[in-house]
Coordinates of C-alpha atoms and ligand atoms in Angstrom, one line a residue:
Chain Q
M1268 CA 206.8 -21.6 -177.2
K1269 CA 205.0 -20.3 -174.1
E1270 CA 202.7 -17.3 -174.1
L1271 CA 202.0 -15.5 -170.8
V1272 CA 199.1 -13.0 -170.7
V1273 CA 199.0 -10.6 -167.9
I1274 CA 195.5 -9.2 -167.2
S1275 CA 193.8 -7.4 -164.4
G1276 CA 190.0 -7.3 -164.6
K1277 CA 189.8 -3.8 -163.4
G1278 CA 192.6 -1.5 -164.7
G1279 CA 195.2 0.3 -162.7
T1280 CA 196.3 -2.6 -160.6
G1281 CA 199.9 -2.4 -161.8
K1282 CA 199.4 -4.9 -164.6
T1283 CA 201.6 -3.0 -167.1
S1284 CA 204.4 -2.4 -164.6
L1285 CA 204.4 -6.1 -163.7
A1286 CA 204.2 -7.2 -167.4
A1287 CA 207.2 -4.9 -168.2
S1288 CA 209.2 -6.3 -165.4
L1289 CA 208.4 -9.9 -166.3
A1290 CA 209.5 -9.2 -169.9
V1291 CA 212.9 -8.0 -168.6
L1292 CA 213.2 -11.0 -166.4
A1293 CA 212.4 -13.3 -169.3
G1294 CA 215.4 -12.0 -171.1
N1295 CA 214.8 -13.4 -174.5
A1296 CA 211.1 -13.0 -175.0
V1297 CA 208.8 -11.2 -177.5
V1298 CA 206.8 -8.5 -175.9
A1299 CA 203.2 -7.8 -177.0
D1300 CA 201.2 -4.8 -175.8
C1301 CA 197.6 -5.9 -176.2
D1302 CA 196.2 -3.1 -174.1
V1303 CA 195.5 -1.4 -177.4
D1304 CA 193.1 1.2 -175.9
A1305 CA 195.7 2.6 -173.5
A1306 CA 199.0 1.1 -174.5
D1307 CA 201.6 2.1 -172.0
L1308 CA 204.4 -0.4 -172.2
H1309 CA 206.4 1.7 -174.7
L1310 CA 206.7 4.4 -172.0
V1311 CA 209.1 2.1 -170.0
L1312 CA 210.6 0.0 -172.8
A1313 CA 211.8 2.8 -175.1
P1314 CA 211.1 1.0 -178.4
S1315 CA 212.9 1.9 -181.6
L1316 CA 210.6 1.4 -184.5
R1317 CA 211.2 -1.4 -187.1
E1318 CA 208.0 -1.2 -189.1
R1319 CA 204.6 0.4 -188.9
H1320 CA 201.3 -0.6 -190.5
D1321 CA 197.8 0.7 -190.8
F1322 CA 195.1 -1.3 -189.1
L1323 CA 192.1 -1.4 -191.5
S1324 CA 189.2 -3.3 -190.1
G1325 CA 185.5 -3.5 -190.8
N1326 CA 183.6 -1.1 -192.9
E1327 CA 181.6 2.0 -192.3
A1328 CA 178.5 3.2 -194.0
V1329 CA 178.6 6.6 -195.8
I1330 CA 175.5 8.1 -197.4
R1331 CA 176.1 10.1 -200.6
A1332 CA 174.0 13.1 -199.8
Q1333 CA 173.5 13.9 -203.5
D1334 CA 171.9 10.5 -204.1
C1335 CA 169.8 10.4 -201.0
T1336 CA 166.1 10.9 -201.6
G1337 CA 165.3 11.1 -197.9
C1338 CA 163.1 8.0 -197.8
G1339 CA 164.4 7.0 -194.3
T1340 CA 164.6 3.3 -195.0
C1341 CA 168.2 3.1 -193.6
A1342 CA 167.3 4.9 -190.4
E1343 CA 164.5 2.5 -189.8
L1344 CA 166.6 -0.6 -190.4
C1345 CA 169.7 0.4 -188.4
R1346 CA 169.6 -1.2 -185.0
F1347 CA 172.4 0.9 -183.6
D1348 CA 170.8 4.3 -183.8
A1349 CA 173.6 5.4 -186.1
I1350 CA 171.6 7.2 -188.8
G1351 CA 170.1 10.7 -188.2
K1352 CA 168.0 13.0 -190.3
E1353 CA 169.3 16.4 -191.5
I1354 CA 167.6 19.1 -193.5
R1355 CA 169.4 20.2 -196.7
A1356 CA 169.7 23.9 -197.6
D1357 CA 166.8 23.5 -200.1
G1358 CA 164.6 22.1 -197.2
A1359 CA 164.7 18.5 -198.3
P1360 CA 165.5 15.8 -195.7
V1361 CA 168.7 13.8 -196.1
F1362 CA 170.1 11.1 -193.9
R1363 CA 173.6 10.9 -192.5
V1364 CA 175.5 8.1 -190.7
D1365 CA 177.3 8.9 -187.5
P1366 CA 180.6 7.1 -188.1
I1367 CA 181.2 6.7 -184.4
A1368 CA 177.9 4.9 -183.7
C1369 CA 178.0 2.8 -186.9
E1370 CA 178.9 -0.8 -186.2
G1371 CA 179.5 -1.6 -189.9
C1372 CA 176.8 -4.3 -190.2
G1373 CA 175.9 -3.2 -193.8
V1374 CA 172.1 -3.5 -193.5
C1375 CA 171.5 0.0 -194.7
V1376 CA 173.9 -0.4 -197.5
R1377 CA 172.2 -3.5 -198.8
F1378 CA 168.6 -2.2 -198.4
C1379 CA 168.9 1.4 -199.5
P1380 CA 166.5 1.5 -202.5
E1381 CA 168.6 4.2 -204.2
R1382 CA 171.9 2.4 -203.6
A1383 CA 173.1 5.7 -202.1
I1384 CA 175.3 4.3 -199.4
D1385 CA 179.0 3.5 -199.8
F1386 CA 180.7 1.0 -197.5
P1387 CA 184.5 1.8 -197.4
K1388 CA 186.9 0.0 -195.1
S1389 CA 187.6 2.0 -192.0
L1390 CA 191.0 2.9 -190.7
C1391 CA 190.8 1.9 -187.0
G1392 CA 194.4 2.4 -185.9
E1393 CA 198.0 1.3 -186.5
W1394 CA 200.3 -1.4 -185.3
M1395 CA 204.1 -1.5 -185.0
I1396 CA 207.0 -3.8 -184.5
S1397 CA 209.9 -2.3 -182.6
D1398 CA 213.1 -3.4 -180.9
T1399 CA 213.5 -2.9 -177.1
R1400 CA 216.3 -3.7 -174.7
C1401 CA 214.4 -6.9 -173.7
G1402 CA 213.5 -8.1 -177.2
P1403 CA 211.2 -7.3 -180.1
M1404 CA 207.9 -5.8 -179.2
V1405 CA 204.6 -5.7 -181.1
H1406 CA 202.4 -2.8 -180.1
A1407 CA 199.4 -1.0 -181.5
R1408 CA 197.3 2.1 -181.2
L1409 CA 193.6 2.1 -181.7
K1410 CA 192.3 5.3 -183.2
A1411 CA 190.3 7.4 -180.8
A1412 CA 186.7 6.3 -180.7
A1413 CA 187.4 3.3 -183.1
E1414 CA 185.9 -0.1 -183.1
N1415 CA 187.3 -3.6 -183.4
S1416 CA 189.8 -3.6 -180.6
G1417 CA 189.4 -7.4 -180.3
K1418 CA 190.6 -7.8 -183.9
L1419 CA 193.6 -5.6 -183.3
V1420 CA 194.5 -7.6 -180.2
S1421 CA 194.4 -10.8 -182.2
L1422 CA 196.6 -9.3 -184.8
V1423 CA 199.2 -8.1 -182.3
R1424 CA 199.3 -11.6 -180.8
R1425 CA 199.6 -13.3 -184.2
E1426 CA 202.5 -11.1 -185.1
A1427 CA 204.2 -11.7 -181.8
R1428 CA 203.9 -15.4 -182.3
R1429 CA 205.3 -15.2 -185.8
I1430 CA 208.3 -13.2 -184.6
A1431 CA 208.9 -15.7 -181.7
E1432 CA 208.9 -18.6 -184.2
E1433 CA 211.1 -16.8 -186.7
E1434 CA 213.7 -15.6 -184.2
G1435 CA 213.5 -18.8 -182.0
R1436 CA 212.4 -17.0 -178.9
P1437 CA 210.9 -19.3 -176.3
Q1438 CA 208.5 -16.9 -174.6
I1439 CA 205.9 -14.2 -175.3
V1440 CA 204.9 -11.8 -172.6
V1441 CA 201.6 -10.1 -173.3
D1442 CA 200.3 -7.0 -171.5
G1443 CA 196.6 -7.7 -171.8
P1444 CA 193.6 -5.4 -171.9
P1445 CA 191.4 -4.6 -168.9
G1446 CA 187.9 -5.9 -168.4
I1447 CA 186.3 -9.1 -169.5
G1448 CA 184.9 -8.1 -172.8
C1449 CA 185.8 -8.5 -176.5
P1450 CA 189.5 -7.5 -176.3
V1451 CA 190.2 -9.6 -173.3
I1452 CA 188.6 -12.6 -174.9
A1453 CA 190.7 -12.0 -177.9
S1454 CA 193.9 -11.9 -175.8
L1455 CA 193.2 -15.2 -174.0
S1456 CA 192.4 -17.8 -176.6
G1457 CA 195.2 -20.3 -177.0
A1458 CA 197.6 -18.7 -174.5
S1459 CA 199.7 -20.9 -172.2
L1460 CA 198.9 -19.1 -168.9
V1461 CA 197.1 -16.1 -167.7
L1462 CA 198.4 -14.1 -164.8
V1463 CA 195.7 -12.0 -163.1
V1464 CA 197.0 -9.0 -161.2
T1465 CA 194.6 -7.8 -158.5
E1466 CA 194.5 -5.5 -155.5
P1467 CA 193.3 -6.2 -152.0
T1468 CA 190.1 -4.0 -152.4
V1469 CA 186.4 -4.9 -152.6
S1470 CA 186.5 -3.9 -156.3
G1471 CA 189.6 -6.1 -156.8
E1472 CA 187.9 -9.0 -155.3
H1473 CA 184.7 -8.5 -157.3
D1474 CA 186.5 -8.1 -160.6
L1475 CA 188.9 -11.0 -159.9
E1476 CA 186.0 -13.4 -159.7
R1477 CA 184.7 -12.3 -163.0
V1478 CA 188.1 -12.6 -164.7
L1479 CA 188.6 -16.1 -163.3
A1480 CA 185.2 -17.1 -164.5
L1481 CA 186.2 -16.0 -167.9
A1482 CA 189.5 -18.0 -167.8
R1483 CA 187.5 -21.0 -166.8
H1484 CA 185.0 -20.3 -169.6
F1485 CA 187.9 -20.6 -172.0
D1486 CA 189.6 -23.4 -170.1
M1487 CA 192.8 -21.4 -169.4
P1488 CA 195.2 -22.2 -166.6
A1489 CA 195.2 -19.1 -164.4
A1490 CA 197.6 -17.7 -161.7
V1491 CA 196.9 -14.8 -159.4
C1492 CA 199.1 -12.2 -157.7
V1493 CA 197.9 -9.5 -155.2
N1494 CA 199.6 -6.2 -155.8
K1495 CA 199.9 -3.7 -152.9
W1496 CA 198.8 -6.6 -150.6
D1497 CA 199.8 -4.8 -147.4
L1498 CA 197.2 -2.1 -148.0
N1499 CA 194.7 -4.6 -146.6
P1500 CA 196.3 -7.9 -145.5
A1501 CA 193.0 -9.5 -144.4
M1502 CA 191.5 -8.8 -147.8
A1503 CA 194.6 -10.0 -149.6
E1504 CA 194.3 -13.3 -147.8
R1505 CA 190.6 -13.6 -148.5
I1506 CA 191.2 -12.9 -152.2
E1507 CA 193.9 -15.6 -152.4
G1508 CA 191.6 -18.0 -150.7
R1509 CA 188.9 -17.4 -153.2
A1510 CA 191.3 -17.6 -156.1
A1511 CA 192.6 -20.9 -154.9
A1512 CA 189.1 -22.2 -154.5
A1513 CA 188.4 -21.1 -158.1
G1514 CA 191.3 -23.3 -159.2
A1515 CA 193.9 -20.6 -159.8
K1516 CA 197.5 -20.9 -158.7
I1517 CA 198.7 -18.2 -156.2
S1518 CA 201.9 -16.8 -157.7
G1519 CA 202.8 -14.4 -154.9
R1520 CA 202.3 -10.9 -153.5
V1521 CA 203.8 -7.5 -154.3
R1522 CA 204.1 -5.0 -151.5
Y1523 CA 202.9 -1.4 -151.7
D1524 CA 205.9 0.4 -153.0
P1525 CA 206.3 4.0 -154.2
G1526 CA 209.3 2.7 -156.1
V1527 CA 206.8 1.5 -158.8
T1528 CA 205.9 5.1 -159.7
A1529 CA 209.5 6.2 -159.3
A1530 CA 210.6 3.6 -161.9
Q1531 CA 208.0 4.9 -164.3
L1532 CA 209.2 8.5 -163.9
Q1533 CA 212.7 7.3 -164.8
E1534 CA 211.3 5.3 -167.8
L1535 CA 212.5 2.1 -166.3
T1536 CA 210.8 -1.2 -165.5
V1537 CA 210.6 -1.8 -161.7
V1538 CA 213.1 -4.7 -161.8
E1539 CA 215.7 -2.4 -163.3
T1540 CA 215.7 -0.3 -160.2
A1541 CA 216.5 -1.0 -156.5
A1542 CA 212.9 -0.7 -155.4
P1543 CA 212.1 -3.0 -152.4
C1544 CA 209.3 -4.9 -154.3
V1545 CA 211.8 -6.2 -156.9
D1546 CA 212.3 -9.3 -154.7
D1547 CA 208.5 -9.9 -154.8
I1548 CA 208.4 -9.7 -158.6
R1549 CA 211.4 -12.0 -159.0
Q1550 CA 209.7 -14.5 -156.8
I1551 CA 206.5 -14.4 -158.9
W1552 CA 208.6 -14.9 -162.1
D1553 CA 210.3 -17.9 -160.6
H1554 CA 207.0 -19.3 -159.4
L1555 CA 205.4 -19.0 -162.8
Q1556 CA 208.1 -21.4 -164.3
L1557 CA 207.3 -20.3 -167.8
Chain A
M506 CA 172.1 17.4 -166.9
I507 CA 174.3 14.3 -167.5
L508 CA 177.8 14.1 -166.2
A509 CA 180.0 11.3 -167.6
I510 CA 183.1 10.2 -165.7
A511 CA 185.7 8.5 -167.8
S512 CA 189.4 7.7 -168.0
G513 CA 191.9 6.5 -170.6
K514 CA 192.7 3.5 -168.4
G515 CA 191.1 1.8 -165.5
G516 CA 192.0 2.1 -161.8
T517 CA 192.6 5.8 -161.9
G518 CA 189.7 6.5 -159.5
K519 CA 186.8 6.9 -161.9
T520 CA 184.4 5.0 -159.7
T521 CA 185.7 6.7 -156.5
L522 CA 184.9 10.0 -158.1
A523 CA 181.4 8.9 -159.3
V524 CA 180.2 7.4 -156.1
N525 CA 181.6 10.2 -153.9
L526 CA 180.2 13.0 -156.1
A527 CA 176.8 11.2 -156.1
R528 CA 176.6 10.8 -152.4
A529 CA 178.1 14.2 -151.5
C530 CA 175.8 16.3 -153.6
G531 CA 172.9 15.5 -151.3
F532 CA 170.1 15.9 -153.8
P533 CA 168.4 13.0 -155.6
L534 CA 170.2 11.8 -158.6
Q535 CA 170.8 8.8 -160.8
L536 CA 174.0 7.0 -161.1
L537 CA 174.3 4.9 -164.2
D538 CA 177.1 2.3 -163.9
C539 CA 178.1 1.8 -167.5
D540 CA 181.3 0.1 -166.7
V541 CA 179.5 -3.1 -167.5
E542 CA 182.5 -5.4 -167.7
E543 CA 183.5 -4.5 -164.1
P544 CA 180.7 -2.6 -162.4
N545 CA 181.9 -1.5 -159.0
A546 CA 179.8 1.5 -157.9
H547 CA 177.3 -0.8 -156.1
L548 CA 180.0 -2.0 -153.8
F549 CA 180.2 1.5 -152.3
L550 CA 176.5 2.3 -152.2
P551 CA 174.8 -0.5 -150.2
G552 CA 171.2 -0.5 -149.2
G553 CA 167.8 -0.6 -150.9
T554 CA 166.2 -3.6 -152.6
A555 CA 167.4 -4.5 -156.0
T556 CA 165.2 -5.3 -159.0
E557 CA 167.0 -7.0 -161.8
E558 CA 166.0 -7.3 -165.5
T559 CA 167.6 -9.5 -168.1
V560 CA 169.0 -7.7 -171.2
T561 CA 168.8 -9.6 -174.4
I562 CA 169.6 -8.9 -178.0
R563 CA 167.9 -10.6 -181.0
V564 CA 169.9 -13.3 -182.7
P565 CA 169.0 -15.5 -185.6
E566 CA 167.7 -19.0 -185.4
V567 CA 167.7 -21.1 -188.6
D568 CA 164.7 -23.4 -189.5
E569 CA 166.6 -26.3 -190.9
S570 CA 163.6 -27.6 -192.8
L571 CA 163.5 -24.4 -194.8
C572 CA 167.3 -23.7 -195.2
D573 CA 168.7 -24.9 -198.5
G574 CA 172.3 -23.8 -197.8
C575 CA 172.3 -21.0 -200.4
G576 CA 174.8 -19.0 -198.3
E577 CA 173.2 -15.6 -198.7
C578 CA 173.2 -15.0 -194.9
S579 CA 176.8 -15.9 -194.4
R580 CA 177.9 -13.8 -197.3
F581 CA 176.1 -10.9 -195.8
C582 CA 177.1 -11.1 -192.1
A583 CA 179.9 -8.7 -191.4
Y584 CA 180.9 -10.5 -188.2
H585 CA 181.0 -14.1 -189.5
A586 CA 178.3 -15.0 -187.0
I587 CA 176.3 -17.1 -189.4
V588 CA 178.1 -19.6 -191.7
S589 CA 176.8 -21.7 -194.5
T590 CA 178.9 -23.1 -197.2
G591 CA 176.7 -25.5 -199.1
A592 CA 175.3 -27.0 -195.9
K593 CA 172.6 -25.7 -193.5
A594 CA 173.4 -22.4 -192.0
L595 CA 175.0 -22.4 -188.5
V596 CA 174.7 -19.5 -186.1
F597 CA 177.5 -18.5 -183.7
P598 CA 175.4 -16.4 -181.3
E599 CA 178.3 -15.1 -179.3
M600 CA 179.7 -13.3 -182.4
C601 CA 176.3 -11.9 -183.5
H602 CA 175.7 -8.2 -183.1
G603 CA 172.0 -8.6 -183.7
C604 CA 171.8 -6.4 -186.7
G605 CA 169.0 -8.4 -188.3
G606 CA 170.5 -8.4 -191.7
C607 CA 170.6 -12.2 -192.3
I608 CA 166.9 -12.5 -191.6
K609 CA 166.2 -9.9 -194.3
V610 CA 168.5 -11.3 -196.9
C611 CA 167.4 -15.0 -196.6
P612 CA 165.5 -15.8 -199.8
R613 CA 163.7 -18.7 -198.2
R614 CA 162.6 -16.9 -195.0
A615 CA 164.3 -19.7 -193.1
I616 CA 165.7 -17.4 -190.3
R617 CA 163.8 -15.9 -187.4
E618 CA 165.0 -14.0 -184.4
V619 CA 165.1 -15.3 -180.8
P620 CA 166.3 -13.4 -177.8
R621 CA 169.7 -14.1 -176.4
R622 CA 170.8 -12.9 -172.9
I623 CA 173.9 -10.7 -172.8
G624 CA 173.6 -9.5 -169.2
T625 CA 171.5 -7.8 -166.6
V626 CA 170.5 -4.3 -165.5
E627 CA 169.9 -3.8 -161.7
K628 CA 168.1 -0.9 -160.1
R629 CA 168.4 0.1 -156.5
Q630 CA 167.7 3.1 -154.4
A631 CA 170.7 3.8 -152.1
G632 CA 170.0 6.9 -150.1
N633 CA 169.8 9.9 -152.4
V634 CA 171.3 7.8 -155.3
S635 CA 169.2 5.8 -157.7
L636 CA 171.7 3.3 -158.9
V637 CA 171.4 1.5 -162.2
T638 CA 174.0 -1.1 -162.7
G639 CA 174.7 -2.9 -166.0
R640 CA 176.5 -6.2 -165.8
L641 CA 177.8 -8.0 -168.9
D642 CA 177.6 -11.8 -168.8
V643 CA 181.0 -13.4 -168.6
G644 CA 181.9 -14.5 -172.2
S645 CA 179.8 -11.9 -173.9
V646 CA 181.4 -9.4 -176.2
L647 CA 178.5 -7.0 -176.5
A648 CA 179.3 -4.3 -174.0
P649 CA 177.9 -1.5 -176.1
A650 CA 174.5 -3.2 -176.4
L651 CA 174.3 -3.6 -172.6
I652 CA 175.5 0.0 -172.1
R653 CA 172.6 1.2 -174.3
A654 CA 170.2 -0.8 -172.1
V655 CA 171.5 0.9 -169.0
K656 CA 171.2 4.3 -170.6
A657 CA 167.7 3.5 -171.7
R658 CA 166.8 3.4 -168.0
R659 CA 167.7 7.1 -167.6
D660 CA 165.2 9.0 -165.5
L661 CA 164.7 12.4 -167.3
S662 CA 163.4 14.1 -164.2
R663 CA 166.8 14.2 -162.4
A664 CA 170.5 14.8 -163.0
A665 CA 172.6 11.7 -163.8
V666 CA 176.2 10.7 -163.4
I667 CA 177.5 8.0 -165.7
D668 CA 180.4 5.8 -164.6
A669 CA 181.9 5.0 -168.1
P670 CA 184.1 2.0 -168.9
P671 CA 187.8 2.8 -169.2
G672 CA 189.6 3.1 -172.5
T673 CA 189.0 4.9 -175.8
S674 CA 187.0 2.5 -177.9
C675 CA 183.4 1.6 -178.6
P676 CA 182.1 0.9 -175.1
V677 CA 183.4 4.3 -173.8
I678 CA 181.9 6.1 -176.7
T679 CA 178.6 4.4 -176.2
A680 CA 178.6 5.4 -172.5
V681 CA 179.7 9.0 -173.0
R682 CA 177.6 10.0 -176.0
G683 CA 174.7 12.2 -175.1
A684 CA 176.4 13.5 -171.9
D685 CA 176.5 17.2 -171.3
Y686 CA 179.9 17.2 -169.7
V687 CA 182.8 14.8 -169.2
L688 CA 185.2 14.5 -166.3
L689 CA 188.5 12.7 -167.1
V690 CA 190.2 11.1 -164.2
T691 CA 193.9 10.6 -164.2
E692 CA 197.0 10.2 -162.1
P693 CA 200.2 12.3 -162.1
T694 CA 202.4 9.6 -163.6
P695 CA 203.8 9.0 -167.2
F696 CA 201.1 6.3 -167.7
G697 CA 198.5 8.7 -166.4
L698 CA 199.5 11.5 -168.7
H699 CA 199.7 9.2 -171.8
D700 CA 196.3 7.8 -171.1
L701 CA 194.9 11.2 -170.4
R702 CA 196.0 12.4 -173.8
L703 CA 194.3 9.5 -175.5
A704 CA 191.1 10.2 -173.5
V705 CA 191.3 13.9 -174.5
D706 CA 191.5 12.9 -178.2
T707 CA 188.5 10.7 -177.7
V708 CA 186.2 13.3 -176.1
R709 CA 187.4 15.8 -178.7
E710 CA 186.4 13.3 -181.4
I711 CA 182.8 13.4 -180.1
A712 CA 183.0 17.1 -179.4
L713 CA 181.9 17.2 -175.7
P714 CA 183.1 19.8 -173.1
F715 CA 185.4 18.3 -170.5
A716 CA 187.7 18.9 -167.6
V717 CA 190.2 16.8 -165.6
V718 CA 190.2 15.4 -162.1
L719 CA 193.6 14.5 -160.8
N720 CA 193.7 11.6 -158.4
R721 CA 196.6 10.6 -156.1
A722 CA 197.9 14.2 -156.5
G723 CA 201.4 14.4 -155.2
S724 CA 202.4 10.8 -155.9
G725 CA 204.3 11.5 -159.1
D726 CA 205.4 14.6 -160.9
D727 CA 203.8 17.7 -162.4
R728 CA 203.7 16.7 -166.1
V729 CA 199.9 16.2 -166.0
Q730 CA 199.4 19.7 -164.6
R731 CA 201.8 21.2 -167.2
Y732 CA 200.0 19.4 -170.0
C733 CA 196.6 20.7 -168.8
T734 CA 197.9 24.2 -168.6
D735 CA 199.3 24.0 -172.1
A736 CA 196.2 22.4 -173.6
G737 CA 193.9 24.8 -171.8
V738 CA 192.1 22.0 -169.9
P739 CA 190.9 22.9 -166.4
I740 CA 191.7 20.7 -163.5
L741 CA 188.5 20.9 -161.4
L742 CA 189.6 18.7 -158.4
E743 CA 192.7 17.2 -157.0
I744 CA 192.3 14.2 -154.7
P745 CA 195.6 13.9 -152.7
D746 CA 197.7 10.8 -152.5
D747 CA 196.6 9.8 -149.0
R748 CA 197.0 6.3 -147.8
R749 CA 193.8 6.6 -145.7
I750 CA 191.9 7.1 -149.0
A751 CA 193.4 3.9 -150.5
E752 CA 192.5 2.0 -147.3
A753 CA 188.9 3.3 -147.1
Y754 CA 188.5 2.3 -150.8
S755 CA 190.0 -1.1 -150.1
R756 CA 187.2 -1.7 -147.6
G757 CA 184.5 -0.4 -149.9
R758 CA 183.8 2.8 -147.9
L759 CA 182.9 6.2 -149.2
L760 CA 185.7 8.7 -148.9
V761 CA 183.2 11.5 -148.1
E762 CA 181.8 9.5 -145.2
E763 CA 185.1 8.1 -143.8
L764 CA 187.1 11.2 -144.2
P765 CA 184.5 14.1 -143.8
E766 CA 187.1 16.7 -144.4
Y767 CA 186.8 15.8 -148.1
R768 CA 183.1 16.1 -148.3
E769 CA 182.7 19.7 -149.2
R770 CA 185.1 19.5 -152.1
F771 CA 183.0 16.8 -153.7
A772 CA 179.8 18.5 -152.9
A773 CA 180.9 21.8 -154.4
L774 CA 182.0 20.1 -157.6
A775 CA 178.7 18.2 -157.8
R776 CA 176.7 21.4 -157.4
Q777 CA 178.9 23.2 -160.0
L778 CA 178.5 20.5 -162.6
L779 CA 175.0 19.0 -162.0
L780 CA 172.9 22.0 -161.0
S781 CA 173.6 24.1 -164.0
E782 CA 171.1 25.6 -166.5
S783 CA 170.2 22.4 -168.3
S784 CA 169.5 20.5 -165.1
G785 CA 166.7 17.9 -165.6
G786 CA 167.0 18.2 -169.4
G787 CA 167.7 15.2 -171.7
Ligands
SF4_1786 S1 176.1 -0.2 -191.5 FE1 174.7 -1.0 -190.0 S2 175.3 0.1 -188.1 FE2 176.2 1.2 -189.8 S3 174.7 2.8 -190.2 FE3 174.3 1.1 -191.6 S4 172.7 -0.1 -190.6 FE4 173.6 1.3 -189.0
SF4_1787 S1 171.8 -10.7 -187.1 FE1 173.5 -9.6 -188.2 S2 175.3 -10.0 -186.9 FE2 173.7 -11.5 -186.3 S3 174.1 -13.3 -187.7 FE3 172.6 -12.1 -188.7 S4 173.8 -10.8 -190.1 FE4 175.2 -11.6 -188.6

């Protein structure tokens, strides 16, 4: 089974549009949307829901106000500035945990002399398995302002792999998260190939280098494609040169094409329309030889 | 006054807005680039000499002569960053959040803390803009810790613009917390609308006032405008879908300098948002 992860360094380079198109070209793949912060694939793949699950991950500290004596030990120990002091109606100080800032380390819970801090599991989002016209899809939604997106990404990939095995599907196409941090790292480990979608801009060039460094760090084979290459042909060439020097394969270029937005407005993937750049995308798919 | 610029997904023009507002306003201000995984503001604001500091967090180091493998630390650690099952404790520093708990729970005092590098903070004066750039080391997962380091360099005597990372999870929250106002940048497309809704949920979660800036206006449809009208969210600026803007951006140029006809729109928005009552306040 082959797993292709499409990432972009910076967002907005057309990563999701390309991933959706590759999923259609693959024909018999499992699709995984690992951009759990801003999952968009479902907007063009029209999934019908098979099953839905809560995503519980990590814990969060909750101080029981009635048991808090206001000693302040927790606030001193917390290294994430998550505990603030409040004044009760009777004038006594109590401490309160800001659930958004809490990283769930448990230090305050363990060292509160009054044992006044609970540590329940926190609901961080949900994940779903759905059917789409190009195969089953695993997708997720991180709760606004929640933590642990890396763990959710790992979970989505694990489910996608399980389904691929059970249903005998040879490929998994993953729409990866942006950036180079925790969720991206979670989306790369153990994949077959990473395809980096970039743009011919100074930002695109800068971010590409960081993403390729990350791929090298994890010993992942990488391929690169420049989207909207004709916005700045000289830059496109320079980026390809650098990518090749960094050991990445060059998979092709996609032209600047308003048809990409037009497809999105019709809730279709680009390759299901007659947009001129469809040829470019097909070439990339053929070149990937997944 | 602190203005944070954010978006549900990347590539919507967040950095474009941040650097152009900062330059167009004309008065001295600080730009905190908290998009530490992909910091880009510096590409558009050249000049000045940079000073760089290393950012570290404290991670445990085990003294093997004292460790008897009791496993207290590994039972405590919420991130599986220190493991001991019968044998001497082993630290996985890249997973450690630096909470300090293992040190405190170790009954034999076998653990001490050592600094571990997670990235850098660079400071540079580019014209009227004091730029502070956070850059996460490749392979590090601790974006929030680095963002806190960038924000710790805040100069309280002037207004600040924060270029936040994209998304809706921990790094964004860390960047946006403490701001007085948030601008959410989006595009007039189905993806843009969907991501905007998520971003709106996020800023509502932390209860900050916000408005929308629509980039590439005219390239899609009017669903974003309709959503904003229905939800009562003001759109403070529309940046048209103009190929010249995309080209200036591709070369790392400032829109307000390359295409001066846009300058006044950015300057007016900067004055409106950054020179209000609480200017200069924390
Ligand atoms: S669990 Fe850790 S991060 Fe959360 S409030 Fe307690 S000490 Fe702070
Ligand atoms: S400092 Fe905290 S996060 Fe790091 S190893 Fe110790 S207990 Fe785990």
